mmCIF file of C-alpha atoms and ligand atoms in Angstrom:
data_model
loop_
_atom_site.group_PDB
_atom_site.id
_atom_site.type_symbol
_atom_site.label_atom_id
_atom_site.label_comp_id
_atom_site.label_asym_id
_atom_site.label_seq_id
_atom_site.Cartn_x
_atom_site.Cartn_y
_atom_site.Cartn_z
ATOM 1 C CA MET A 1 28.687 -28.522 44.155
ATOM 2 C CA ALA A 2 27.153 -25.481 42.486
ATOM 3 C CA PHE A 3 28.439 -21.907 42.415
ATOM 4 C CA ALA A 4 28.150 -21.530 46.200
ATOM 5 C CA LEU A 5 30.542 -20.113 48.753
ATOM 6 C CA ASN A 6 32.735 -22.791 50.374
ATOM 7 C CA LEU A 7 35.900 -20.905 51.235
ATOM 8 C CA TYR A 8 39.269 -22.597 51.500
ATOM 9 C CA PRO A 9 41.097 -22.224 54.839
ATOM 10 C CA VAL A 10 44.074 -20.155 53.666
ATOM 11 C CA THR A 11 43.539 -16.592 52.463
ATOM 12 C CA TYR A 12 46.109 -14.143 51.101
ATOM 13 C CA ILE A 13 45.869 -10.500 52.145
ATOM 14 C CA ALA A 14 48.161 -7.735 50.939
ATOM 15 C CA ARG A 15 47.849 -4.120 52.011
ATOM 16 C CA TYR A 16 49.294 -1.120 50.239
ATOM 17 C CA ASN A 17 51.698 0.932 52.328
ATOM 18 C CA PRO A 18 51.834 4.507 50.948
ATOM 19 C CA GLU A 19 55.110 5.200 52.780
ATOM 20 C CA THR A 20 57.111 2.337 51.307
ATOM 21 C CA GLU A 21 54.909 2.160 48.184
ATOM 22 C CA LYS A 22 54.966 -1.617 48.656
ATOM 23 C CA TRP A 23 52.348 -4.199 49.488
ATOM 24 C CA ASP A 24 52.672 -5.847 52.907
ATOM 25 C CA GLU A 25 51.684 -9.480 52.609
ATOM 26 C CA GLU A 26 50.028 -11.765 55.102
ATOM 27 C CA TRP A 27 48.655 -15.297 55.026
ATOM 28 C CA LEU A 28 45.508 -15.813 57.074
ATOM 29 C CA GLU A 29 44.980 -19.392 58.089
ATOM 30 C CA SER A 30 41.515 -19.583 59.581
ATOM 31 C CA ASP A 31 41.923 -23.226 60.633
ATOM 32 C CA LYS A 32 43.784 -26.386 59.703
ATOM 33 C CA VAL A 33 40.676 -28.409 58.917
ATOM 34 C CA THR A 34 41.555 -30.549 55.906
ATOM 35 C CA TYR A 35 39.121 -31.032 53.048
ATOM 36 C CA ASP A 36 38.358 -34.609 54.113
ATOM 37 C CA GLU A 37 37.785 -33.563 57.721
ATOM 38 C CA LEU A 38 35.465 -30.770 56.596
ATOM 39 C CA MET A 39 33.422 -33.164 54.496
ATOM 40 C CA ALA A 40 33.140 -35.615 57.406
ATOM 41 C CA MET A 41 31.682 -32.944 59.743
ATOM 42 C CA SER A 42 28.032 -32.474 60.639
ATOM 43 C CA GLU A 43 26.371 -29.729 58.629
ATOM 44 C CA ALA A 44 26.300 -27.364 61.623
ATOM 45 C CA ASP A 45 30.002 -27.842 62.390
ATOM 46 C CA ARG A 46 30.932 -27.387 58.761
ATOM 47 C CA LYS A 47 28.888 -24.208 58.565
ATOM 48 C CA ALA A 48 30.652 -22.850 61.645
ATOM 49 C CA VAL A 49 34.067 -23.489 60.071
ATOM 50 C CA LEU A 50 33.033 -21.964 56.748
ATOM 51 C CA ASP A 51 31.509 -18.902 58.419
ATOM 52 C CA LYS A 52 34.706 -18.310 60.339
ATOM 53 C CA ARG A 53 36.765 -18.470 57.161
ATOM 54 C CA ASN A 54 34.712 -15.567 55.839
ATOM 55 C CA GLN A 55 35.778 -13.301 58.716
ATOM 56 C CA MET A 56 38.833 -11.706 57.173
ATOM 57 C CA GLY A 57 39.036 -8.624 59.350
ATOM 58 C CA LEU A 58 38.344 -6.152 56.553
ATOM 59 C CA PRO A 59 36.810 -2.780 57.524
ATOM 60 C CA SER A 60 33.000 -2.893 57.666
ATOM 61 C CA VAL A 61 32.461 0.723 56.637
ATOM 62 C CA SER A 62 34.520 1.460 53.553
ATOM 63 C CA TYR A 63 34.295 2.780 50.000
ATOM 64 C CA THR A 64 33.740 -0.859 49.107
ATOM 65 C CA SER A 65 30.805 -1.573 51.408
ATOM 66 C CA GLN A 66 29.191 1.857 50.917
ATOM 67 C CA TYR A 67 29.707 2.557 47.206
ATOM 68 C CA ALA A 68 30.684 -0.797 45.641
ATOM 69 C CA TYR A 69 34.114 0.720 45.020
ATOM 70 C CA SER A 70 35.964 -2.506 44.391
ATOM 71 C CA CYS A 71 37.187 -4.772 41.640
ATOM 72 C CA PHE A 72 37.759 -8.489 41.406
ATOM 73 C CA GLU A 73 38.983 -11.367 39.294
ATOM 74 C CA GLY A 74 37.741 -14.861 38.577
ATOM 75 C CA MET A 75 40.499 -17.353 37.864
ATOM 76 C CA LYS A 76 40.660 -21.140 37.826
ATOM 77 C CA GLY A 77 43.109 -23.798 38.875
ATOM 78 C CA PHE A 78 42.700 -27.153 37.148
ATOM 79 C CA PRO A 79 43.717 -30.648 38.200
ATOM 80 C CA THR A 80 45.612 -31.962 35.173
ATOM 81 C CA LYS A 81 45.613 -35.412 33.627
ATOM 82 C CA ASP A 82 49.207 -36.048 34.702
ATOM 83 C CA GLY A 83 48.220 -35.604 38.369
ATOM 84 C CA GLY A 84 49.415 -32.010 38.705
ATOM 85 C CA VAL A 85 47.645 -28.690 39.156
ATOM 86 C CA ALA A 86 47.839 -25.691 36.825
ATOM 87 C CA ILE A 87 46.392 -22.177 36.795
ATOM 88 C CA PHE A 88 45.048 -20.980 33.464
ATOM 89 C CA ARG A 89 46.671 -17.756 32.174
ATOM 90 C CA PRO A 90 47.112 -16.067 35.591
ATOM 91 C CA GLU A 91 49.269 -13.290 34.101
ATOM 92 C CA GLU A 92 46.249 -12.255 31.998
ATOM 93 C CA ASN A 93 44.102 -11.994 35.129
ATOM 94 C CA GLY A 94 46.924 -10.137 36.857
ATOM 95 C CA LYS A 95 47.092 -7.607 34.029
ATOM 96 C CA ARG A 96 43.345 -7.104 34.027
ATOM 97 C CA PHE A 97 43.264 -6.736 37.817
ATOM 98 C CA ASN A 98 46.032 -4.150 37.606
ATOM 99 C CA ASN A 99 44.071 -2.321 34.903
ATOM 100 C CA SER A 100 40.871 -2.406 36.969
ATOM 101 C CA MET A 101 42.695 -0.828 39.914
ATOM 102 C CA LYS A 102 44.163 1.855 37.660
ATOM 103 C CA GLY A 103 40.645 2.463 36.367
ATOM 104 C CA LEU A 104 39.570 2.989 39.983
ATOM 105 C CA TYR A 105 42.393 5.527 40.571
ATOM 106 C CA CYS A 106 43.888 3.493 43.401
ATOM 107 C CA PRO A 107 47.397 2.027 43.749
ATOM 108 C CA ALA A 108 47.540 -0.905 41.320
ATOM 109 C CA PHE A 109 48.677 -4.367 42.407
ATOM 110 C CA PRO A 110 51.784 -5.520 40.454
ATOM 111 C CA VAL A 111 51.213 -8.331 37.936
ATOM 112 C CA ASP A 112 54.237 -10.403 39.007
ATOM 113 C CA GLN A 113 53.183 -10.238 42.656
ATOM 114 C CA TYR A 114 49.673 -11.315 41.627
ATOM 115 C CA VAL A 115 50.950 -14.405 39.813
ATOM 116 C CA LYS A 116 53.390 -15.331 42.586
ATOM 117 C CA ALA A 117 50.743 -14.987 45.301
ATOM 118 C CA SER A 118 48.230 -17.021 43.264
ATOM 119 C CA VAL A 119 50.675 -19.894 42.828
ATOM 120 C CA GLU A 120 51.613 -19.883 46.526
ATOM 121 C CA PHE A 121 47.933 -19.634 47.438
ATOM 122 C CA VAL A 122 47.058 -22.821 45.560
ATOM 123 C CA LYS A 123 50.036 -24.666 47.061
ATOM 124 C CA ARG A 124 49.145 -23.722 50.646
ATOM 125 C CA ASN A 125 45.522 -24.792 50.266
ATOM 126 C CA ALA A 126 46.462 -27.952 48.370
ATOM 127 C CA ALA A 127 48.649 -28.926 51.325
ATOM 128 C CA LEU A 128 45.414 -29.155 53.363
ATOM 129 C CA GLY A 129 43.713 -31.224 50.676
ATOM 130 C CA TYR A 130 41.835 -28.404 48.935
ATOM 131 C CA VAL A 131 42.509 -29.537 45.420
ATOM 132 C CA PRO A 132 40.216 -31.626 43.232
ATOM 133 C CA LYS A 133 41.457 -35.012 42.024
ATOM 134 C CA TYR A 134 41.575 -35.622 38.288
ATOM 135 C CA ASN A 135 38.843 -38.005 37.159
ATOM 136 C CA PRO A 136 39.266 -39.679 33.725
ATOM 137 C CA ASP A 137 35.457 -39.944 33.431
ATOM 138 C CA TRP A 138 35.381 -36.175 32.887
ATOM 139 C CA GLU A 139 36.912 -36.687 29.430
ATOM 140 C CA LYS A 140 33.729 -38.365 28.150
ATOM 141 C CA THR A 141 31.794 -35.094 28.365
ATOM 142 C CA ASP A 142 34.724 -32.754 27.626
ATOM 143 C CA TYR A 143 34.830 -31.820 31.313
ATOM 144 C CA ALA A 144 31.250 -30.508 31.413
ATOM 145 C CA ASP A 145 30.907 -31.582 35.068
ATOM 146 C CA ALA A 146 34.564 -31.469 36.057
ATOM 147 C CA ASP A 147 35.808 -29.851 39.264
ATOM 148 C CA SER A 148 38.274 -27.003 39.547
ATOM 149 C CA ILE A 149 39.548 -24.430 42.016
ATOM 150 C CA TYR A 150 37.761 -21.117 41.630
ATOM 151 C CA MET A 151 39.960 -18.255 42.815
ATOM 152 C CA ARG A 152 38.484 -14.892 43.624
ATOM 153 C CA PRO A 153 41.078 -12.154 44.025
ATOM 154 C CA PHE A 154 39.530 -8.820 44.989
ATOM 155 C CA MET A 155 40.319 -5.321 46.121
ATOM 156 C CA ASN A 156 38.772 -3.830 49.264
ATOM 157 C CA SER A 157 39.194 -0.231 50.408
ATOM 158 C CA GLU A 158 40.370 1.029 53.769
ATOM 159 C CA GLY A 159 37.791 2.256 56.277
ATOM 160 C CA ALA A 160 36.176 5.390 54.841
ATOM 161 C CA ILE A 161 32.833 7.170 54.596
ATOM 162 C CA GLY A 162 32.781 10.121 52.125
ATOM 163 C CA VAL A 163 32.729 9.333 48.384
ATOM 164 C CA GLY A 164 36.346 8.984 47.335
ATOM 165 C CA CYS A 165 39.062 6.774 45.889
ATOM 166 C CA SER A 166 41.087 4.284 47.922
ATOM 167 C CA LYS A 167 44.637 5.195 48.916
ATOM 168 C CA GLN A 168 45.444 2.129 51.033
ATOM 169 C CA PRO A 169 43.612 -0.758 49.398
ATOM 170 C CA TYR A 170 43.719 -4.391 50.437
ATOM 171 C CA VAL A 171 44.121 -7.185 47.927
ATOM 172 C CA VAL A 172 42.632 -10.498 48.982
ATOM 173 C CA ILE A 173 42.871 -13.883 47.298
ATOM 174 C CA CYS A 174 40.376 -16.488 48.421
ATOM 175 C CA ALA A 175 38.961 -19.571 46.724
ATOM 176 C CA THR A 176 35.947 -21.812 46.695
ATOM 177 C CA THR A 177 34.922 -25.079 45.059
ATOM 178 C CA VAL A 178 32.721 -24.850 41.960
ATOM 179 C CA SER A 179 31.264 -26.885 39.172
ATOM 180 C CA ALA A 180 28.117 -26.007 37.166
ATOM 181 C CA TYR A 181 27.526 -22.278 36.788
ATOM 182 C CA PHE A 182 24.095 -21.970 35.206
ATOM 183 C CA LYS A 183 20.920 -23.030 36.995
ATOM 184 C CA LYS A 184 19.455 -26.316 35.836
ATOM 185 C CA GLY A 185 15.918 -26.383 34.472
ATOM 186 C CA LEU A 186 16.088 -22.947 32.865
ATOM 187 C CA ASP A 187 16.641 -22.482 29.187
ATOM 188 C CA GLY A 188 17.720 -19.938 26.589
ATOM 189 C CA ALA A 189 18.792 -16.329 26.798
ATOM 190 C CA VAL A 190 16.633 -13.231 26.812
ATOM 191 C CA ILE A 191 17.576 -9.720 25.761
ATOM 192 C CA THR A 192 17.136 -7.279 28.638
ATOM 193 C CA ASN A 193 16.178 -3.630 28.249
ATOM 194 C CA ARG A 194 18.515 -2.768 31.121
ATOM 195 C CA ILE A 195 21.837 -1.146 30.242
ATOM 196 C CA ARG A 196 24.924 -2.768 31.770
ATOM 197 C CA ALA A 197 27.548 -0.251 30.711
ATOM 198 C CA THR A 198 27.576 3.147 29.049
ATOM 199 C CA PRO A 199 30.331 4.799 26.975
ATOM 200 C CA HIS A 200 32.887 6.509 29.262
ATOM 201 C CA GLY A 201 31.693 4.376 32.182
ATOM 202 C CA THR A 202 33.299 1.369 33.897
ATOM 203 C CA GLY A 203 32.127 -1.536 31.705
ATOM 204 C CA TYR A 204 35.683 -2.377 30.553
ATOM 205 C CA ILE A 205 36.962 -3.100 34.084
ATOM 206 C CA LYS A 206 35.834 -5.849 36.436
ATOM 207 C CA CYS A 207 34.550 -3.476 39.088
ATOM 208 C CA ALA A 208 31.950 -4.488 41.631
ATOM 209 C CA SER A 209 29.439 -1.734 40.874
ATOM 210 C CA ASN A 210 28.842 -3.142 37.370
ATOM 211 C CA TYR A 211 27.286 -6.277 38.815
ATOM 212 C CA VAL A 212 24.287 -4.730 40.540
ATOM 213 C CA ILE A 213 22.551 -4.230 37.189
ATOM 214 C CA SER A 214 23.559 -7.753 36.218
ATOM 215 C CA ALA A 215 22.061 -9.236 39.366
ATOM 216 C CA LEU A 216 18.748 -7.479 38.659
ATOM 217 C CA ALA A 217 18.635 -8.367 34.969
ATOM 218 C CA LYS A 218 19.560 -11.967 35.690
ATOM 219 C CA LYS A 219 16.843 -12.300 38.319
ATOM 220 C CA GLU A 220 14.286 -10.923 35.866
ATOM 221 C CA ALA A 221 15.490 -13.340 33.180
ATOM 222 C CA GLU A 222 15.289 -16.312 35.552
ATOM 223 C CA GLN A 223 11.822 -15.323 36.744
ATOM 224 C CA ALA A 224 10.752 -15.392 33.097
ATOM 225 C CA GLY A 225 12.249 -18.891 32.713
ATOM 226 C CA PHE A 226 15.487 -17.978 30.956
ATOM 227 C CA VAL A 227 18.948 -19.051 32.065
ATOM 228 C CA GLU A 228 20.789 -15.877 31.024
ATOM 229 C CA CYS A 229 20.207 -12.249 30.066
ATOM 230 C CA VAL A 230 21.956 -10.503 27.211
ATOM 231 C CA TYR A 231 22.637 -6.765 26.960
ATOM 232 C CA LEU A 232 22.353 -4.472 23.968
ATOM 233 C CA ASP A 233 24.449 -1.352 23.455
ATOM 234 C CA ALA A 234 23.445 1.774 25.360
ATOM 235 C CA VAL A 235 23.370 4.089 22.340
ATOM 236 C CA HIS A 236 21.492 2.300 19.539
ATOM 237 C CA HIS A 237 19.828 -0.567 21.467
ATOM 238 C CA LYS A 238 20.606 -2.638 18.384
ATOM 239 C CA TYR A 239 23.936 -4.378 18.876
ATOM 240 C CA PHE A 240 24.838 -7.200 21.229
ATOM 241 C CA GLN A 241 27.222 -6.453 24.087
ATOM 242 C CA GLU A 242 27.542 -9.521 26.327
ATOM 243 C CA GLY A 243 25.786 -11.675 28.914
ATOM 244 C CA SER A 244 25.385 -11.023 32.650
ATOM 245 C CA SER A 245 29.015 -11.898 33.336
ATOM 246 C CA CYS A 246 30.102 -13.642 30.158
ATOM 247 C CA ASN A 247 31.072 -12.639 26.633
ATOM 248 C CA ILE A 248 28.901 -13.727 23.724
ATOM 249 C CA PHE A 249 29.660 -15.446 20.413
ATOM 250 C CA PHE A 250 27.555 -16.397 17.405
ATOM 251 C CA VAL A 251 28.275 -18.824 14.594
ATOM 252 C CA LEU A 252 26.787 -17.722 11.273
ATOM 253 C CA LYS A 253 25.459 -20.004 8.515
ATOM 254 C CA ASP A 254 28.717 -19.665 6.566
ATOM 255 C CA LYS A 255 30.620 -20.816 9.729
ATOM 256 C CA THR A 256 32.069 -17.354 10.436
ATOM 257 C CA ILE A 257 32.349 -16.793 14.192
ATOM 258 C CA VAL A 258 31.348 -13.296 15.284
ATOM 259 C CA THR A 259 31.615 -11.557 18.648
ATOM 260 C CA PRO A 260 31.156 -7.904 19.641
ATOM 261 C CA GLU A 261 34.421 -5.969 19.432
ATOM 262 C CA LEU A 262 35.983 -4.702 22.668
ATOM 263 C CA GLY A 263 35.537 -1.099 23.711
ATOM 264 C CA ASP A 264 34.844 0.715 26.940
ATOM 265 C CA THR A 265 31.517 -1.074 27.520
ATOM 266 C CA ILE A 266 32.633 -4.695 27.160
ATOM 267 C CA LEU A 267 34.677 -6.693 29.629
ATOM 268 C CA PRO A 268 37.769 -8.162 27.927
ATOM 269 C CA GLY A 269 37.280 -11.804 28.875
ATOM 270 C CA ILE A 270 40.290 -14.095 29.000
ATOM 271 C CA THR A 271 38.094 -16.984 27.902
ATOM 272 C CA ARG A 272 36.920 -14.778 25.011
ATOM 273 C CA LYS A 273 40.515 -14.077 24.014
ATOM 274 C CA SER A 274 41.423 -17.780 24.306
ATOM 275 C CA VAL A 275 38.393 -18.921 22.304
ATOM 276 C CA ILE A 276 39.201 -16.445 19.518
ATOM 277 C CA ALA A 277 42.797 -17.737 19.396
ATOM 278 C CA LEU A 278 41.665 -21.389 19.360
ATOM 279 C CA ALA A 279 39.045 -20.765 16.667
ATOM 280 C CA LYS A 280 41.656 -19.091 14.462
ATOM 281 C CA GLU A 281 44.076 -21.985 15.050
ATOM 282 C CA LYS A 282 41.305 -24.327 13.909
ATOM 283 C CA GLY A 283 40.936 -22.347 10.694
ATOM 284 C CA TYR A 284 37.730 -20.476 11.481
ATOM 285 C CA LYS A 285 37.194 -16.941 10.308
ATOM 286 C CA VAL A 286 36.610 -14.869 13.455
ATOM 287 C CA GLU A 287 35.248 -11.341 13.293
ATOM 288 C CA GLU A 288 35.239 -8.874 16.192
ATOM 289 C CA ARG A 289 32.742 -6.241 15.133
ATOM 290 C CA PRO A 290 29.257 -4.882 15.866
ATOM 291 C CA VAL A 291 26.729 -7.739 15.786
ATOM 292 C CA SER A 292 23.101 -6.646 15.501
ATOM 293 C CA VAL A 293 20.034 -8.493 16.748
ATOM 294 C CA LYS A 294 18.670 -8.450 13.167
ATOM 295 C CA GLU A 295 21.803 -10.123 11.802
ATOM 296 C CA VAL A 296 21.659 -12.849 14.443
ATOM 297 C CA GLN A 297 17.965 -13.483 13.792
ATOM 298 C CA LYS A 298 18.685 -13.901 10.067
ATOM 299 C CA LYS A 299 22.031 -15.637 9.986
ATOM 300 C CA ALA A 300 23.109 -17.263 13.280
ATOM 301 C CA VAL A 301 23.042 -21.023 13.738
ATOM 302 C CA GLU A 302 24.809 -21.212 17.144
ATOM 303 C CA CYS A 303 25.151 -18.969 20.164
ATOM 304 C CA PHE A 304 27.381 -19.480 23.172
ATOM 305 C CA VAL A 305 28.676 -17.439 26.080
ATOM 306 C CA THR A 306 32.180 -17.633 27.552
ATOM 307 C CA GLY A 307 33.723 -16.921 30.937
ATOM 308 C CA THR A 308 35.938 -18.464 33.575
ATOM 309 C CA ALA A 309 32.966 -19.624 35.633
ATOM 310 C CA ALA A 310 30.692 -20.411 32.662
ATOM 311 C CA GLY A 311 33.361 -21.997 30.441
ATOM 312 C CA ILE A 312 31.775 -22.261 27.001
ATOM 313 C CA SER A 313 28.021 -22.473 27.542
ATOM 314 C CA PRO A 314 25.673 -22.892 24.589
ATOM 315 C CA MET A 315 22.430 -20.905 24.568
ATOM 316 C CA SER A 316 19.502 -22.834 23.082
ATOM 317 C CA SER A 317 17.699 -19.659 21.978
ATOM 318 C CA ILE A 318 17.628 -15.869 22.171
ATOM 319 C CA THR A 319 14.389 -13.982 22.740
ATOM 320 C CA ASP A 320 14.321 -10.319 21.738
ATOM 321 C CA LEU A 321 12.535 -7.409 23.432
ATOM 322 C CA ASN A 322 9.383 -8.062 21.373
ATOM 323 C CA GLY A 323 9.280 -11.707 22.440
ATOM 324 C CA LYS A 324 10.566 -13.026 19.111
ATOM 325 C CA LYS A 325 12.496 -16.212 19.790
ATOM 326 C CA THR A 326 15.411 -17.402 17.651
ATOM 327 C CA VAL A 327 16.029 -21.083 18.319
ATOM 328 C CA PHE A 328 19.493 -22.648 17.949
ATOM 329 C CA GLY A 329 18.704 -26.052 19.443
ATOM 330 C CA GLU A 330 19.529 -27.851 22.686
ATOM 331 C CA GLY A 331 23.070 -28.452 23.900
ATOM 332 C CA PHE A 332 26.351 -27.812 22.127
ATOM 333 C CA GLY A 333 26.350 -26.988 18.442
ATOM 334 C CA PRO A 334 29.249 -28.478 16.441
ATOM 335 C CA VAL A 335 31.450 -25.363 16.604
ATOM 336 C CA ALA A 336 30.920 -24.738 20.334
ATOM 337 C CA LYS A 337 31.631 -28.437 20.948
ATOM 338 C CA GLU A 338 34.885 -28.350 19.009
ATOM 339 C CA LEU A 339 36.060 -25.248 20.892
ATOM 340 C CA GLN A 340 34.986 -26.673 24.241
ATOM 341 C CA HIS A 341 36.922 -29.862 23.551
ATOM 342 C CA GLU A 342 40.032 -27.876 22.700
ATOM 343 C CA LEU A 343 39.824 -25.331 25.546
ATOM 344 C CA LYS A 344 38.977 -27.791 28.324
ATOM 345 C CA GLY A 345 41.430 -30.352 26.965
ATOM 346 C CA ARG A 346 44.238 -27.834 27.292
ATOM 347 C CA GLN A 347 43.096 -26.627 30.707
ATOM 348 C CA TYR A 348 42.833 -30.154 32.135
ATOM 349 C CA GLY A 349 45.983 -31.300 30.353
ATOM 350 C CA SER A 350 44.497 -34.037 28.157
ATOM 351 C CA LEU A 351 45.679 -32.020 25.137
ATOM 352 C CA GLU A 352 48.990 -30.294 24.480
ATOM 353 C CA ASP A 353 49.392 -26.674 25.613
ATOM 354 C CA PRO A 354 51.300 -25.199 22.643
ATOM 355 C CA ASN A 355 50.691 -21.577 23.698
ATOM 356 C CA HIS A 356 51.900 -22.205 27.268
ATOM 357 C CA TRP A 357 48.684 -20.956 28.790
ATOM 358 C CA ASN A 358 49.002 -23.115 31.898
ATOM 359 C CA THR A 359 51.152 -22.078 34.846
ATOM 360 C CA VAL A 360 52.061 -25.320 36.581
ATOM 361 C CA VAL A 361 51.638 -25.027 40.351
ATOM 362 C CA ILE A 362 52.085 -28.639 41.305
ATOM 363 C CA PRO A 363 53.960 -30.702 38.716
ATOM 364 C CA GLY A 364 52.463 -33.988 37.549
ATOM 365 C CA ASN A 365 54.352 -37.177 36.813
ATOM 366 C CA LYS A 366 55.440 -36.518 33.244
HETATM 367 C C1 LIG B 1 34.420 -11.807 34.161
HETATM 368 C C2 LIG B 1 33.529 -11.385 33.047
HETATM 369 C C3 LIG B 1 33.577 -11.961 31.758
HETATM 370 C C4 LIG B 1 34.418 -13.154 31.449
HETATM 371 O O1 LIG B 1 35.786 -12.948 31.602
HETATM 372 P P1 LIG B 1 36.758 -14.212 31.733
HETATM 373 O O2 LIG B 1 38.092 -13.615 31.855
HETATM 374 O O3 LIG B 1 36.594 -15.012 30.511
HETATM 375 O O4 LIG B 1 36.333 -14.947 32.944
HETATM 376 C C5 LIG B 1 32.767 -11.430 30.777
HETATM 377 N N1 LIG B 1 31.928 -10.412 31.029
HETATM 378 C C6 LIG B 1 31.837 -9.844 32.237
HETATM 379 C C7 LIG B 1 30.893 -8.716 32.433
HETATM 380 C C8 LIG B 1 32.628 -10.335 33.281
HETATM 381 O O5 LIG B 1 32.523 -9.807 34.479
#
């Protein structure tokens, strides 16, 4: 299944109560249709069930629907080799979500409540069969086509019409099945002349409004035959920022790994942070600093993008604004492959987890 919406039956909704200054929690169970029952249905019946799951009773007219005043997270649960299920670094997502809400000047959802709700969320859906089964065949390709649970926590405002900041936000956790993220048949990345984020803007938080530009730039890239678009900085138009919804890395000829340093225009990816840590553990020199298009054209031998949905995805080439194409070659380069093996191995539990990145939700038989 591709990156399409197939919601799970159980949804978590919390609502901020300004009087108690607490979040009132609720579990919405749209239906009790198990995963196997859903798959056995006719297409029309299945669509009816899935459509109903998307009716969460949120206000139709709100700061969110009118002004894209919202923020979200992308987080994955992985079936592990021992037969269990684990969520990858949920406290990191919880911290970022909290920071996004602070950035939006609305009451921020507590990190511990975020982690607790996420764990309970996976358990409740797993009880209805919404949990992928570990398949040893995935190991052959370092989990390139492996299944996982894609969780999408988000904030939604109360009903409202004038431009303003939310005082009584909702926090929702829902999930859908996913596998491959990038469209098949397209190839390479292209630099876009659109600007994703400006200094003093909202590029450092995962807020909904940032993704309108990304949707446009990505459509333009795909129409031109590219799989991904890459942004340059807003001030100099010289330095790489990131991809449409992924961070970007380059491997230079001397094996140094470089990635743009964080600031207020780059989203602090948890995959980015994990990849940097893994690369350092493996003995690579990793530099977080400005990376210019010129430097990449002269010195880079690999390029890959990272994100929860994208994993580690190699880019076969980068085409600049003048149409000059720098070719890295098809598929994974050796460094991207090594990092992919390590990251996915830890996430799916075929390798040790020395940094305790996994939060076990359902224990395996070890
Ligand atoms: C979500 C996102 C990323 C990747 O973050 P992860 O935590 O690794 O999933 C990178 N860039 C942007 C713009 C994003 O929205």
